[in-house]
Short mmCIF file of N, CA, C and O in Angstrom, two decimals:
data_model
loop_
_atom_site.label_atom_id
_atom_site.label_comp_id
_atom_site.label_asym_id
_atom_site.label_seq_id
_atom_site.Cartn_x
_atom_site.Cartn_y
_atom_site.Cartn_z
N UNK A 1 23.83 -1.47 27.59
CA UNK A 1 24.15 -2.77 28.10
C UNK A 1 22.97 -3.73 27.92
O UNK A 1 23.08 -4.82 27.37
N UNK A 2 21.85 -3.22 28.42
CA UNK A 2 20.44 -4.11 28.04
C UNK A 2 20.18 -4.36 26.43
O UNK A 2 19.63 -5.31 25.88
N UNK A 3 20.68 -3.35 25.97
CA UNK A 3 20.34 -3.31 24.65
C UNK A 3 21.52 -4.68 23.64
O UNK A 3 21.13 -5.46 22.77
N UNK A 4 22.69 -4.57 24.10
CA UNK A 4 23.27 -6.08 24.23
C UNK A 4 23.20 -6.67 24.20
O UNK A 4 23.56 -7.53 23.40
N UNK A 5 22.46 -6.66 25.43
CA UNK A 5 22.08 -8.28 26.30
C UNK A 5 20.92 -8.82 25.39
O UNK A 5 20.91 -10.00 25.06
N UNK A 6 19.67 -7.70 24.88
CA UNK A 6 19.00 -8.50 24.35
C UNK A 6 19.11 -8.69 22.68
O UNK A 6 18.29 -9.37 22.07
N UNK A 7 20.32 -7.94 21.98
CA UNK A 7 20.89 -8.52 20.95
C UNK A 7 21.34 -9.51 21.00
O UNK A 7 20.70 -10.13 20.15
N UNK A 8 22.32 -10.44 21.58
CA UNK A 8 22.51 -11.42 21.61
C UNK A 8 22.08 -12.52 21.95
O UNK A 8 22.74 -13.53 22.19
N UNK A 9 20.73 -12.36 21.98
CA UNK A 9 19.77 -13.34 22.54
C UNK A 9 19.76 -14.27 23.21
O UNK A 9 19.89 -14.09 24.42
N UNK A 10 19.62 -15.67 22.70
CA UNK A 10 19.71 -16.65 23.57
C UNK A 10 20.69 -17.39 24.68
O UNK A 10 20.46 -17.86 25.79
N UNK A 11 22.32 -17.23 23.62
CA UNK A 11 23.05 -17.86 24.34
C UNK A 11 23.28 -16.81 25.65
O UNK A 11 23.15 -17.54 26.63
N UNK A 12 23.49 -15.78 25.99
CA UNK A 12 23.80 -14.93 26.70
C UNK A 12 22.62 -15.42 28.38
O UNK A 12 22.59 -15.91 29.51
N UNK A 13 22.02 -14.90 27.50
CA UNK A 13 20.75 -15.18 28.68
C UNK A 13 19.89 -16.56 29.09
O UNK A 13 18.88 -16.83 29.74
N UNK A 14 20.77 -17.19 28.42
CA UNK A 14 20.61 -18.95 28.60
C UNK A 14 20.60 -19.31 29.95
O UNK A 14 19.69 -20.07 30.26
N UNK A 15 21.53 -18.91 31.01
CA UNK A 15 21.53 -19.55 32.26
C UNK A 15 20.77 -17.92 33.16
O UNK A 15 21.36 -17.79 34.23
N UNK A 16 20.25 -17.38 33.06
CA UNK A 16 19.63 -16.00 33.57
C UNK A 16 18.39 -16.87 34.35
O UNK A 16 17.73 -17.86 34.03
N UNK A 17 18.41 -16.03 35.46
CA UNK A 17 16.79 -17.04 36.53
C UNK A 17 15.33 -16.05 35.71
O UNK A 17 15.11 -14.85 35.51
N UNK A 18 14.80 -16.99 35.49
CA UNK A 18 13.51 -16.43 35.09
C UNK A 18 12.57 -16.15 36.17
O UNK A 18 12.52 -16.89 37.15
N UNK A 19 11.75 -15.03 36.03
CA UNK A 19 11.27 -14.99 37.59
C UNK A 19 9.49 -15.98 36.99
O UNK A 19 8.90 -16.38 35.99
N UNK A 20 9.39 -15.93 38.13
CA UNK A 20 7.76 -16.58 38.43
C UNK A 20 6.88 -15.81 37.99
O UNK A 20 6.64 -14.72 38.51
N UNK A 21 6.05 -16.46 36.62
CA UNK A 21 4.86 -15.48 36.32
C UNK A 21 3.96 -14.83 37.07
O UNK A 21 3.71 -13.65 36.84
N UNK A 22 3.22 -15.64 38.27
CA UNK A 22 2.20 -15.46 39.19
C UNK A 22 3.07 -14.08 39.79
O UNK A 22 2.42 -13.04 39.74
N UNK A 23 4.35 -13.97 40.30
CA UNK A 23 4.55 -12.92 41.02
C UNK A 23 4.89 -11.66 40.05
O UNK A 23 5.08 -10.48 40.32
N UNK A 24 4.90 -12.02 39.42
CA UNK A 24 5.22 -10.92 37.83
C UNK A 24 3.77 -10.35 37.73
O UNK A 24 3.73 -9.12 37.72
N UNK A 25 2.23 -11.17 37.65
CA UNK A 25 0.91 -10.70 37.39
C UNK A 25 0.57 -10.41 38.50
O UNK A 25 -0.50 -9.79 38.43
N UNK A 26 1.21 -10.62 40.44
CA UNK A 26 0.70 -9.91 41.30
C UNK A 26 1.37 -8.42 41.26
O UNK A 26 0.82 -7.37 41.58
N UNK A 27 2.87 -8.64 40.73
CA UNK A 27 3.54 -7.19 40.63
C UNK A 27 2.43 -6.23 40.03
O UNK A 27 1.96 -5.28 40.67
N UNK A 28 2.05 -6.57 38.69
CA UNK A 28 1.70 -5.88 38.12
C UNK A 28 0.51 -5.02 38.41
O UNK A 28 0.20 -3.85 38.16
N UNK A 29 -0.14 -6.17 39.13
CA UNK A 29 -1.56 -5.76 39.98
C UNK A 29 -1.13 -4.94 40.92
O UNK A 29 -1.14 -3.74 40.66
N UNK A 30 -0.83 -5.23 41.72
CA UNK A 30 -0.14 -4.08 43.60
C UNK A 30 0.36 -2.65 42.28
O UNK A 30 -0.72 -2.13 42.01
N UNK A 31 1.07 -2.17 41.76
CA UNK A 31 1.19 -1.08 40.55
C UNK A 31 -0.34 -0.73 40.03
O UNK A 31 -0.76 0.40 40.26
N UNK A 32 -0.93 -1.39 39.55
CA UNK A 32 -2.14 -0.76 38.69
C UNK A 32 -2.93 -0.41 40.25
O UNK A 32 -3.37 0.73 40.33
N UNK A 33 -3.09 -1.15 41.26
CA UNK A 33 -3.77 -0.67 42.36
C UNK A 33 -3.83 0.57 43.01
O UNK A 33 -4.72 1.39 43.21
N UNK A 34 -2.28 0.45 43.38
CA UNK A 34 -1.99 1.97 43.81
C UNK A 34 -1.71 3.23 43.33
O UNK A 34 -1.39 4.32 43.79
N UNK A 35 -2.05 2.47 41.68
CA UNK A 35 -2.21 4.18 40.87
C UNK A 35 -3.63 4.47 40.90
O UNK A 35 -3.99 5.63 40.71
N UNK A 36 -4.26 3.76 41.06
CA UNK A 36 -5.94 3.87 41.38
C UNK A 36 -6.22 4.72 42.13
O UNK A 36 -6.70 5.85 42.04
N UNK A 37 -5.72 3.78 43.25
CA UNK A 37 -5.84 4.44 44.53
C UNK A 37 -5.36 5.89 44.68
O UNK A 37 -5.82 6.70 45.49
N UNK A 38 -4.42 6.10 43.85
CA UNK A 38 -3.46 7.69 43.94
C UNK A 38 -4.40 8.79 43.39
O UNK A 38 -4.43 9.95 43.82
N UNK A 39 -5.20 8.25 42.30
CA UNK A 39 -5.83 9.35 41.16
C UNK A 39 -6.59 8.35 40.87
O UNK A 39 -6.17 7.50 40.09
N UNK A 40 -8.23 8.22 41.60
CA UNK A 40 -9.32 6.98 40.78
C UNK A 40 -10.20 7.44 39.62
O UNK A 40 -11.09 6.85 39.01
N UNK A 41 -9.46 9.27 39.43
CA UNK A 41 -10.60 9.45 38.72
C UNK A 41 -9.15 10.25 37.07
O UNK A 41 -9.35 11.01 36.13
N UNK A 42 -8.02 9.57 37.52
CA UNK A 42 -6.87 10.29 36.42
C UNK A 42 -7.39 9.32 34.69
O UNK A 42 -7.12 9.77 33.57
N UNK A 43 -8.17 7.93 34.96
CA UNK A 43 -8.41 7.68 33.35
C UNK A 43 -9.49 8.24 32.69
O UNK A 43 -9.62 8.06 31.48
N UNK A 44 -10.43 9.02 33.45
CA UNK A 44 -11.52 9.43 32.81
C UNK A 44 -11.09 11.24 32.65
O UNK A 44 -11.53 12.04 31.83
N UNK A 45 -10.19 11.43 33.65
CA UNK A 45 -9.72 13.09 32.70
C UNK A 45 -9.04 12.90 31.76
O UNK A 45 -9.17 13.76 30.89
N UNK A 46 -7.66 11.35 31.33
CA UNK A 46 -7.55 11.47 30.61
C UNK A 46 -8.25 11.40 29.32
O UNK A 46 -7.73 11.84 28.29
N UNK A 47 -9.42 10.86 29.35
CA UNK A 47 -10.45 9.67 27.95
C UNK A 47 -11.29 11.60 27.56
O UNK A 47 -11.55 12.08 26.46
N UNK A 48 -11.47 12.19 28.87
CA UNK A 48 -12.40 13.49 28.36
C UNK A 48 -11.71 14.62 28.01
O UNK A 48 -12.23 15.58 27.45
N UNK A 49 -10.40 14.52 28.36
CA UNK A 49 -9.43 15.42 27.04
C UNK A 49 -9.05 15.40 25.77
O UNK A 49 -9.00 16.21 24.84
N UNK A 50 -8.70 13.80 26.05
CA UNK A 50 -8.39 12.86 24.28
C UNK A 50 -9.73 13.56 23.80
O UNK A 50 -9.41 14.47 23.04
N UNK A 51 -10.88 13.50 23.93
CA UNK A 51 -11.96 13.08 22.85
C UNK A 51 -12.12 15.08 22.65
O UNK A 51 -12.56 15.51 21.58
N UNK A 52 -11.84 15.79 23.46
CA UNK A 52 -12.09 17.51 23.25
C UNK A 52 -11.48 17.92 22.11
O UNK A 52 -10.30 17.60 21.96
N UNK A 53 -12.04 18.55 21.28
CA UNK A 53 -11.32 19.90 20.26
C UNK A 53 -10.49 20.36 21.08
O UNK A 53 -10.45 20.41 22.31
N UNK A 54 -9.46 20.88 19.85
CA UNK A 54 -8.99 21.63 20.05
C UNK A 54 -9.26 22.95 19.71
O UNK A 54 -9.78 23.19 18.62
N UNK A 55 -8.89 24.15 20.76
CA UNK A 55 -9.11 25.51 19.71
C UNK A 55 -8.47 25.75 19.15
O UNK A 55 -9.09 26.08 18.13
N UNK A 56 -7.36 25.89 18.97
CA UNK A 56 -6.46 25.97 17.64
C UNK A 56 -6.82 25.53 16.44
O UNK A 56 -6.81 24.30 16.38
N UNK A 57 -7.20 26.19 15.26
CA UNK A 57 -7.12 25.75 13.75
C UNK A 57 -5.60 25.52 13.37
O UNK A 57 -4.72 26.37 13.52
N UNK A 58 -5.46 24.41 12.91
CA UNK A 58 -4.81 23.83 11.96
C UNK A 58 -4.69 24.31 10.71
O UNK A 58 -5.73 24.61 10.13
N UNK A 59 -3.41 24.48 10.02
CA UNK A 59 -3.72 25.04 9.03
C UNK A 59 -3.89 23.90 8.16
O UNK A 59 -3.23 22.89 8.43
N UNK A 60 -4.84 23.90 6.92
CA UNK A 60 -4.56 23.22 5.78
C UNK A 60 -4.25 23.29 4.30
O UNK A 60 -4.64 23.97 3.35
N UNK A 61 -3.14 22.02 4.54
CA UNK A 61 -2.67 21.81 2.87
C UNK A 61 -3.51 22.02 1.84
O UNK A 61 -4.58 21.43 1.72
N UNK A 62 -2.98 23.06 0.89
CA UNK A 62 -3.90 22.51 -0.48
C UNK A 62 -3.15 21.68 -1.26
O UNK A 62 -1.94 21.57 -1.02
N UNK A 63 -3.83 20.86 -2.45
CA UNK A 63 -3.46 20.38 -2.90
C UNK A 63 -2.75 20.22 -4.32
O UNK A 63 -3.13 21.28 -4.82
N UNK A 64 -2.23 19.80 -4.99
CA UNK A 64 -1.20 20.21 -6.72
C UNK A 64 -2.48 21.25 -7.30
O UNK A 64 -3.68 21.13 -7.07
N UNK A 65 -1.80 22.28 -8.09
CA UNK A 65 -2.61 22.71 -8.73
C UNK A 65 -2.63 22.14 -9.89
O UNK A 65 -1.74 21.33 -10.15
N UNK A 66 -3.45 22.38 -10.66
CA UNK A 66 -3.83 22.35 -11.93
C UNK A 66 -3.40 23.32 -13.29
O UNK A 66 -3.16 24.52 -13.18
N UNK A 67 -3.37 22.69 -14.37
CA UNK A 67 -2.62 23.81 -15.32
C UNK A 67 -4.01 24.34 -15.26
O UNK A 67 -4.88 23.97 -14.47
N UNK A 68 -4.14 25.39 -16.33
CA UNK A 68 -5.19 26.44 -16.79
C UNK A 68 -5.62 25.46 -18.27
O UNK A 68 -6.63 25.40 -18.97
N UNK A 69 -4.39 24.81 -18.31
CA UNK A 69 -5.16 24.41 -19.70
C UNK A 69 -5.83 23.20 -19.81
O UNK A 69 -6.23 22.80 -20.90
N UNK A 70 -6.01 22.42 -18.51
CA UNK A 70 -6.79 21.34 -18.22
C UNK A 70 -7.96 21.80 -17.93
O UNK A 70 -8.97 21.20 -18.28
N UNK A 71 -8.01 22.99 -17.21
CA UNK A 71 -9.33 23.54 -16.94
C UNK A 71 -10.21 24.10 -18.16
O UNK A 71 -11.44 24.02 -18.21
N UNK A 72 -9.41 24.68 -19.14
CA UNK A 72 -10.03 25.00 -20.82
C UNK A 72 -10.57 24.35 -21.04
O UNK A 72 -11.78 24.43 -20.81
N UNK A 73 -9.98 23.24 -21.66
CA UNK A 73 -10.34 21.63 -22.10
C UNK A 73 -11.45 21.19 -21.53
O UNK A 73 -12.30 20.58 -22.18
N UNK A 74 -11.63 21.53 -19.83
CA UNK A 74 -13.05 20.85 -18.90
C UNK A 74 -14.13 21.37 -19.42
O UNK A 74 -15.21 20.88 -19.74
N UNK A 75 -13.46 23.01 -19.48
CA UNK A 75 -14.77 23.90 -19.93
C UNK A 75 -15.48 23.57 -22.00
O UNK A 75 -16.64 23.76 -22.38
N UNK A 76 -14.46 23.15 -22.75
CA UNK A 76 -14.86 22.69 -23.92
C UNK A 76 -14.83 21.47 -24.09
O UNK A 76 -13.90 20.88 -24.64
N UNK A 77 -16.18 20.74 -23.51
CA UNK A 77 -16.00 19.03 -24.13
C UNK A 77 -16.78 18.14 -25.13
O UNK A 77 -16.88 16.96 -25.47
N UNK A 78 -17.50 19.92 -25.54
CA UNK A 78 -17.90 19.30 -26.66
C UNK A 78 -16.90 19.21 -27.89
O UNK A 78 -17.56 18.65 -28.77
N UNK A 79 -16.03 19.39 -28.23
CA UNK A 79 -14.54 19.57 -29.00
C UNK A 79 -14.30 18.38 -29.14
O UNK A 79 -13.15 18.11 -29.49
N UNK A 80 -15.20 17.31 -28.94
CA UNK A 80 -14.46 15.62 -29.56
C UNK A 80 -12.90 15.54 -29.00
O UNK A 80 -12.16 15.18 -29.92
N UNK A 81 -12.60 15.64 -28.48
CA UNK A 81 -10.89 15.49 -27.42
C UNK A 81 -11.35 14.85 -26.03
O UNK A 81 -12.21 15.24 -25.23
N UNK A 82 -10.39 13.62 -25.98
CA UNK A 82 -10.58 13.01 -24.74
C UNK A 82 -11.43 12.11 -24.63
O UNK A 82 -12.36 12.30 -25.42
N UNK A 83 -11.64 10.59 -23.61
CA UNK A 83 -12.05 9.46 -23.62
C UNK A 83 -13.39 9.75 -23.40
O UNK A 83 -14.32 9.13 -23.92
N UNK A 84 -13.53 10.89 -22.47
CA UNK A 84 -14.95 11.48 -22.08
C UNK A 84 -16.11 11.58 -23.09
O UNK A 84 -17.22 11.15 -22.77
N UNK A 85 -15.84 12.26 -24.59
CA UNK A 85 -16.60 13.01 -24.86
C UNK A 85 -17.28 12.02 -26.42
O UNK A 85 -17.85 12.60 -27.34
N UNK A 86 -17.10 10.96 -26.40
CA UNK A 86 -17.76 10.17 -27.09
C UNK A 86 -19.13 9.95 -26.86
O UNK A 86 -19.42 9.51 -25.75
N UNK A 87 -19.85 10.11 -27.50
CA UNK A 87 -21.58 9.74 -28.05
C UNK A 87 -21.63 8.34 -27.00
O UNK A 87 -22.60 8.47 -26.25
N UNK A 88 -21.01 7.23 -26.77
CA UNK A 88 -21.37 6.49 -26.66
C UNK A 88 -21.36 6.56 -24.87
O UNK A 88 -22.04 6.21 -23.90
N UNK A 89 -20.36 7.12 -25.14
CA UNK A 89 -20.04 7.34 -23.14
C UNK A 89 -21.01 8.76 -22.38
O UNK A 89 -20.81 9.14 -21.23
N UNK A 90 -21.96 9.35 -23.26
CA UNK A 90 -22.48 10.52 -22.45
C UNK A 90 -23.81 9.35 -22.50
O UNK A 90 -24.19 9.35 -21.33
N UNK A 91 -24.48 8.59 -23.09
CA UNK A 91 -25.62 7.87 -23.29
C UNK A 91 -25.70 7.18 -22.16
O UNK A 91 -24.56 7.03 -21.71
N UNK A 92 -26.63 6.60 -21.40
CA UNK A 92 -27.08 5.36 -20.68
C UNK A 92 -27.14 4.28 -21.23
O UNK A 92 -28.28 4.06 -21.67
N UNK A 93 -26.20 3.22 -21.47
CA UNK A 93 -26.90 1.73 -21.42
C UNK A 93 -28.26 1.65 -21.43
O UNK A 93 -28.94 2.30 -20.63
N UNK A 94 -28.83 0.79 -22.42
CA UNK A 94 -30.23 0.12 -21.78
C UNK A 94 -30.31 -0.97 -21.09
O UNK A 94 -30.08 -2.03 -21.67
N UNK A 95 -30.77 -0.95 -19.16
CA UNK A 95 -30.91 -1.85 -18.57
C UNK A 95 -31.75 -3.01 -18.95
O UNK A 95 -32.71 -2.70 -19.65
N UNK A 96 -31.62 -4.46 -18.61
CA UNK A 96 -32.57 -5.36 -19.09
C UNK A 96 -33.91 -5.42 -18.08
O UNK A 96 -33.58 -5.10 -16.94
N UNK A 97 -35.10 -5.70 -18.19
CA UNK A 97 -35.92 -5.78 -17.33
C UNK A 97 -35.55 -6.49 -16.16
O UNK A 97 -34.77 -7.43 -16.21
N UNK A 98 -36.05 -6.09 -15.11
CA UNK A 98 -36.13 -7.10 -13.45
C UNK A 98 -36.47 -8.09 -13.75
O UNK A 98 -35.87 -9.00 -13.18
N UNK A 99 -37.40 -8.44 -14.60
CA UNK A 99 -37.87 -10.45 -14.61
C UNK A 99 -37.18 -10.76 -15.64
O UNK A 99 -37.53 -11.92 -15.85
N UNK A 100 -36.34 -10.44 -16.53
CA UNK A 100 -35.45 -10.83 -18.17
C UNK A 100 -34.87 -12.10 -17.53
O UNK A 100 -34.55 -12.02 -16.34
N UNK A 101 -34.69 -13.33 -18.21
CA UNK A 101 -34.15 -14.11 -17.94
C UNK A 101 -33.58 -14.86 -19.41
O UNK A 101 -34.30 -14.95 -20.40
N UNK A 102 -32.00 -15.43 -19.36
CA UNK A 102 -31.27 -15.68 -20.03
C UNK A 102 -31.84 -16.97 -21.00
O UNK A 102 -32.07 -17.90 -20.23
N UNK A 103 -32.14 -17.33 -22.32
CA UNK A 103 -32.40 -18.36 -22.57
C UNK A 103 -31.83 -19.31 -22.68
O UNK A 103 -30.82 -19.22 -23.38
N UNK A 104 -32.16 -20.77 -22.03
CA UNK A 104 -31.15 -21.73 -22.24
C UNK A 104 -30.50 -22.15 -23.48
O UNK A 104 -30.77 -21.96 -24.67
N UNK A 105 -29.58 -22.75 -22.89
CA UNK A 105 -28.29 -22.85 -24.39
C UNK A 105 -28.94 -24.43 -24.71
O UNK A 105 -29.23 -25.18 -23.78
N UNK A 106 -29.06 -24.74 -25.74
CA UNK A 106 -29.51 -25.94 -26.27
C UNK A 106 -27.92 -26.79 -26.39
O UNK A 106 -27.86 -27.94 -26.82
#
């Protein structure tokens, strides 16, 4: 029925009394008070359980395997096969010096 009421939104609940915020934020207060008061110390057992291990291990996923023949290939790269194994890509760049500066364009 609530679930209705608040599908059809506006027109439905168009003439509905809205209550008074102030007594809506004292409600809420007199509630948070007297759960205080009930258990002043129930948010800090909850905050020092959240943060505990558990003993239980979890098991974990592994992940896709791999063919055998990707692993061949890893093991032979000197064999010129693949983007890897070019002369130009096992080399370092030569960095330019720390003080190099660009010459102006005339």
């Amino acid at each position: 029925m609530v679930l209705g009421l608040v599908a059809c939104g506006e027109p439905v609940l168009r003439n509905a009394p809205k209550p008074s915020t102030p007594a809506v934020a004292g409600a809420a207060a007199a509630v948070a008070g007297a759960a205080t008061l009930a258990a002043p110390d129930a948010q800090a057992r909850r905050a020092a359980e959240a943060n505990k291990p558990s003993d239980e291990k979890k098991p974990v996923k592994s992940g896709p395997s791999v063919p055998s023949d990707v692993l061949d290939r890893l093991d032979h790269t000197g064999s010129g096969s693949g983007s890897g194994s070019s002369a130009a890509a096992k080399q370092p760049q030569p960095q330019p010096p720390l003080d190099w500066k660009p010459e102006p364009v005339k």
